[in-house]
Coordinates of C-alpha atoms in Angstrom, one line a residue:
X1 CA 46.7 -44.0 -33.6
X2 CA 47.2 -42.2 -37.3
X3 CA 48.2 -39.4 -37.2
X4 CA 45.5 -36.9 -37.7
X5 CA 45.2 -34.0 -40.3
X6 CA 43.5 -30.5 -40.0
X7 CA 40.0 -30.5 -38.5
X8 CA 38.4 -29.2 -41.3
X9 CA 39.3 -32.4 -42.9
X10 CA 36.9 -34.5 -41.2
X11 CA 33.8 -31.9 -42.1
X12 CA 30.9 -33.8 -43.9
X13 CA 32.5 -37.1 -43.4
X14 CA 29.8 -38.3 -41.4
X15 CA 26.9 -37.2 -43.8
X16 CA 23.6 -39.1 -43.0
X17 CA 25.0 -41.1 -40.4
X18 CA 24.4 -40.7 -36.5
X19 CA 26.3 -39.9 -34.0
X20 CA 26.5 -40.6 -29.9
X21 CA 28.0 -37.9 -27.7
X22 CA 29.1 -39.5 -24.4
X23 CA 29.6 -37.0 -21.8
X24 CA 30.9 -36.9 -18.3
X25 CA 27.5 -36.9 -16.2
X26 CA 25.7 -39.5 -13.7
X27 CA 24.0 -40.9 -16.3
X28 CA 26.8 -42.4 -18.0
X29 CA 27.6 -44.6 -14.6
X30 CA 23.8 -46.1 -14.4
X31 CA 24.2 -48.1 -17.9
X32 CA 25.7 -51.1 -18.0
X33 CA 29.2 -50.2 -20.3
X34 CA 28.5 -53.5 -22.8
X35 CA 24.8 -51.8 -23.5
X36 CA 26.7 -48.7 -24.2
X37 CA 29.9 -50.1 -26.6
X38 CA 27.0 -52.0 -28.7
X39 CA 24.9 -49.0 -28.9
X40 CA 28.0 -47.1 -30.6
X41 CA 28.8 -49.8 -32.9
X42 CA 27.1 -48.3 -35.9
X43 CA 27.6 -44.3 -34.7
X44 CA 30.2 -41.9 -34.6
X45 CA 31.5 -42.2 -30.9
X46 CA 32.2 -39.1 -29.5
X47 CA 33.5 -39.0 -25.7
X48 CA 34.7 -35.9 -23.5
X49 CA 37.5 -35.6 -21.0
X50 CA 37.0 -38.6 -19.1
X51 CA 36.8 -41.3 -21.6
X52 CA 39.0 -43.7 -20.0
X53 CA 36.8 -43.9 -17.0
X54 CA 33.7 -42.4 -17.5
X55 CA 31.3 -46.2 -17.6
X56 CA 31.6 -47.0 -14.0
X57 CA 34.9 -46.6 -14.0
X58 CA 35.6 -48.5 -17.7
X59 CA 36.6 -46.9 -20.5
X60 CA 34.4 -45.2 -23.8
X61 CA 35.3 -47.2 -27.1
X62 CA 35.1 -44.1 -29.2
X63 CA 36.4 -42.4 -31.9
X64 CA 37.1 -38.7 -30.8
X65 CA 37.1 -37.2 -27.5
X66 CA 37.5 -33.9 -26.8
X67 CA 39.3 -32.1 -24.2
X68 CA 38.7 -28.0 -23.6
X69 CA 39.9 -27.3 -20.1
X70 CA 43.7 -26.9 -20.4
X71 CA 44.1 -27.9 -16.7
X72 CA 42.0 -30.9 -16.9
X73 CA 44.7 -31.6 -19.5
X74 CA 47.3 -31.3 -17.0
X75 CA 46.4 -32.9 -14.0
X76 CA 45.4 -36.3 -15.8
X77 CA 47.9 -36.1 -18.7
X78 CA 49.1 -39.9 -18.1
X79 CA 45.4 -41.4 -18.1
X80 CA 45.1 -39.6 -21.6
X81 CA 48.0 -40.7 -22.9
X82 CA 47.8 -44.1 -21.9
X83 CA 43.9 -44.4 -23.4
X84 CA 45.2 -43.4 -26.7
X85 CA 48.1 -45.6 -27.0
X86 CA 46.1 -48.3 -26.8
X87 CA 42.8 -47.1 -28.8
X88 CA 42.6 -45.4 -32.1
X89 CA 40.8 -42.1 -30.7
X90 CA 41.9 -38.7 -31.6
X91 CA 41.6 -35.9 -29.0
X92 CA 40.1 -33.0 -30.2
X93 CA 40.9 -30.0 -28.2
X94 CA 42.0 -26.2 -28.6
X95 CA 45.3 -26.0 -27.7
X96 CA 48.3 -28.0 -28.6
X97 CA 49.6 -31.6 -26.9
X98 CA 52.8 -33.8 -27.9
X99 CA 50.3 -36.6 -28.7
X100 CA 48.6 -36.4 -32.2
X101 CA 45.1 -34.7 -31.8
X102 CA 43.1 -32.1 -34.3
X103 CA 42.8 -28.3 -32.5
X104 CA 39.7 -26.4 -33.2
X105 CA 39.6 -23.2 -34.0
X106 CA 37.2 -21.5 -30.8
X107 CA 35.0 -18.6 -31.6
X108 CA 35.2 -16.8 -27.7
X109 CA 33.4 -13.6 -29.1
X110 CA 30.2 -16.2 -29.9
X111 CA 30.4 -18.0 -26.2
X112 CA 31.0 -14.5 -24.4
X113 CA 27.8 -13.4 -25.7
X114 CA 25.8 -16.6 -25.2
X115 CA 23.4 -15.0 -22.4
X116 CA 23.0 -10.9 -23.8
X117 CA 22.3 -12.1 -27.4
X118 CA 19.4 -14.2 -26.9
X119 CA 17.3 -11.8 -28.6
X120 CA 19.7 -12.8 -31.6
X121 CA 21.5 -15.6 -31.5
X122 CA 24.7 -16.3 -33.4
X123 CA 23.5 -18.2 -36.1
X124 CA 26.2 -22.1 -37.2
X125 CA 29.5 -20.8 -38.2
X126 CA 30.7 -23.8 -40.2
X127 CA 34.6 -24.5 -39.1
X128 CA 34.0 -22.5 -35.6
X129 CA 33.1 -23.5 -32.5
X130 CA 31.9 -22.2 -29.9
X131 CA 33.2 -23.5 -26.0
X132 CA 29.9 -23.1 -23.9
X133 CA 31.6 -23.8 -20.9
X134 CA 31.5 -28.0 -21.5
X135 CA 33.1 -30.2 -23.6
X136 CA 29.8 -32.1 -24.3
X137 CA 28.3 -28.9 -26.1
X138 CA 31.9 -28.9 -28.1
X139 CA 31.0 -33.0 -28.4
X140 CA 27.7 -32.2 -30.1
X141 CA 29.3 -29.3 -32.7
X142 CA 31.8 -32.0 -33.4
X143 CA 29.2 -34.1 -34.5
X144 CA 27.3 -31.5 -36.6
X145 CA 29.9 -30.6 -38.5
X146 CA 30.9 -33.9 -39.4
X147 CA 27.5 -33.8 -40.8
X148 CA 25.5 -36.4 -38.9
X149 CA 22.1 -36.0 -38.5
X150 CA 20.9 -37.4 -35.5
X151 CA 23.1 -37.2 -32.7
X152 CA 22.1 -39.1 -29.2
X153 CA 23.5 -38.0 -25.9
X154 CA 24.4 -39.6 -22.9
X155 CA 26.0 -38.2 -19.8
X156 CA 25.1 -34.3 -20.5
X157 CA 23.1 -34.0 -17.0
X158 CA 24.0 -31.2 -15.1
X159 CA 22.9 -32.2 -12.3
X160 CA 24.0 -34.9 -9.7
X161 CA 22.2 -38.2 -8.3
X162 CA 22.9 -40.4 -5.6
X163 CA 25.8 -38.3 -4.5
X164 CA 27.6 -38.7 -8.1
X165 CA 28.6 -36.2 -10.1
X166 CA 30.4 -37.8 -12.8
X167 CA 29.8 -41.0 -14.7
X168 CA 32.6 -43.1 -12.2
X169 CA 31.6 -41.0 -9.0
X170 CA 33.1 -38.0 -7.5
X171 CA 35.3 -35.9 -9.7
X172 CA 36.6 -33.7 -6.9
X173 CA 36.1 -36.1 -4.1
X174 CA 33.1 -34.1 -2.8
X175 CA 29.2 -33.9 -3.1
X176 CA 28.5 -30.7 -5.3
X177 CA 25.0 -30.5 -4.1
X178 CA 23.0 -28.9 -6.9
X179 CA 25.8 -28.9 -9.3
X180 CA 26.2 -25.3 -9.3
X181 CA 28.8 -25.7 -12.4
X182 CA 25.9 -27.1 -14.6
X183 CA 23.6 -24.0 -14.3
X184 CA 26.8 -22.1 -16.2
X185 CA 26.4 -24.9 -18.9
X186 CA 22.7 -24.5 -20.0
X187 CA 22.9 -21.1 -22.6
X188 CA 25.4 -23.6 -24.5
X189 CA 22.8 -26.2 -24.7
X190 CA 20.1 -23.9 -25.6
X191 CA 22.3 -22.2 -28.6
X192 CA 23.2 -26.1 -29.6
X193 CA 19.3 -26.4 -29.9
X194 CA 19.3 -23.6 -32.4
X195 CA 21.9 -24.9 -34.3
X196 CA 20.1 -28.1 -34.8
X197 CA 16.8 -26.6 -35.9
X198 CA 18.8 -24.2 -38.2
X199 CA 20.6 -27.3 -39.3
X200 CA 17.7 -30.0 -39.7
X201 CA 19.6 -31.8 -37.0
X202 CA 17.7 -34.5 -34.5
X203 CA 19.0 -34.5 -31.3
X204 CA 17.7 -37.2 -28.6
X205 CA 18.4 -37.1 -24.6
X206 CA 19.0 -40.6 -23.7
X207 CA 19.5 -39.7 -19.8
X208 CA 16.4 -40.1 -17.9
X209 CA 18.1 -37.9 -14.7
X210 CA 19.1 -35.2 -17.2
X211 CA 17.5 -31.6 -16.3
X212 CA 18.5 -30.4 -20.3
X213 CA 14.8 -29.8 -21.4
X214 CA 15.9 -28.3 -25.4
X215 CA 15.5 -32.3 -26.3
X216 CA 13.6 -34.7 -26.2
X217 CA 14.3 -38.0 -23.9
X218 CA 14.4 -41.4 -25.1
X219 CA 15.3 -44.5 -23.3
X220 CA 16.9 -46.1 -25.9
X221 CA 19.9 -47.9 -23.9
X222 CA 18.3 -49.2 -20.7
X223 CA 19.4 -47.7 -17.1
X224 CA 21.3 -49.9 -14.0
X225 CA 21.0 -48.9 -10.4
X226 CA 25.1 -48.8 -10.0
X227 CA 25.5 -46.9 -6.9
X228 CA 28.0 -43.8 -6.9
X229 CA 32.0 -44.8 -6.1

């Protein structure tokens, strides 16, 4: 992997090109993982904690991924490391790591205020991101400040199906019934949905399962019936 530069480096470098935003969710396990590389062939791949088993277990060909919980970090450093030895993806995260990544500079004061300011919303802070308790949210900022203008997403369910809650099964080992940790990720999606309409930016649900409602849906890579793990 090259060794990345600031983040602010890779603003506008994706200008008029799309982008596809993998995230960890059930969806990304009910599509066949050869549908999904040759849907990202032409995009900006953009993955989130899981990347090296998120497809049914298979890895995410992609070309960021972006890590924001510092345990997650932690407790599956060597799967991390060992996915970007052997693919040219640079983590993207907001804290440091010995292996070459790009940090982002968090704006907490925005995220804190994410449910008492929707009267007013914080409006795109170009160069700040906001965390919105999910790395797919920070996935999708990634892609608009590259500049892309129509970003796809996949895996951003918040919910759980057929007793998965991840892409390759069960996380935590457990059924999370109702995905409780989900309901704390919608007021990130909802300021995402302003940010795109403040930024001319299209973005399309390609998860059929998802319960996000601030996009549209579009089947545009068609669903399996893998069963969960």
């Amino acid at each position: 992997m090259t060794n990345p530069s600031d983040i602010r480096d890779i603003f506008g470098t994706a200008s008029g090109r799309e982008a596809f935003v993998c995230a960890n969710g059930p969806s990304a396990g009910l599509v066949d993982p050869d549908l999904v590389r040759c849907f990202g062939l032409d995009k900006i791949v953009i993955g989130c904690n899981d990347v090296w088993r998120v497809l049914r277990g298979e890895p995410l060909e992609c070309d960021y991924f972006v890590i924001l919980d510092t345990k997650f970090n932690e407790d599956h450093y060597k799967p991390i490391r060992a996915y970007t030895e052997l693919r040219d993806a640079i983590p993207i995260t907001h804290f440091e790591m010995d292996i070459p990544h790009m940090r982002v500079p968090l704006d907490m004061q925005c995220d804190s205020q994410l449910e008492v300011r929707k009267e007013q919303p914080a409006q795109f802070n170009p160069g700040t991101f906001f965390h919105g308790h999910s790395s797919g949210v920070a996935g999708v900022q990634l892609a608009m400040h590259m500049g892309c203008h129509r970003i796809y997403l996949l895996g951003h369910d918040l919910t759980v199906t057929s007793s998965r809650t991840h892409g390759f099964g069960d996380r935590h080992k457990e059924r999370q019934t109702g995905y409780q940790q989900g309901l704390t990720m919608r007021s990130g999606y909802d300021l995402l949905a302003l940010h795109a309409q403040e930024l001319g930016v299209e973005i399309i649900n390609l998860s059929s399962i998802s319960t996000l409602d601030q996009f549209p849906k579009r089947k545009e890579i068609p669903h399996g019936t893998a069963q969960a793990s």
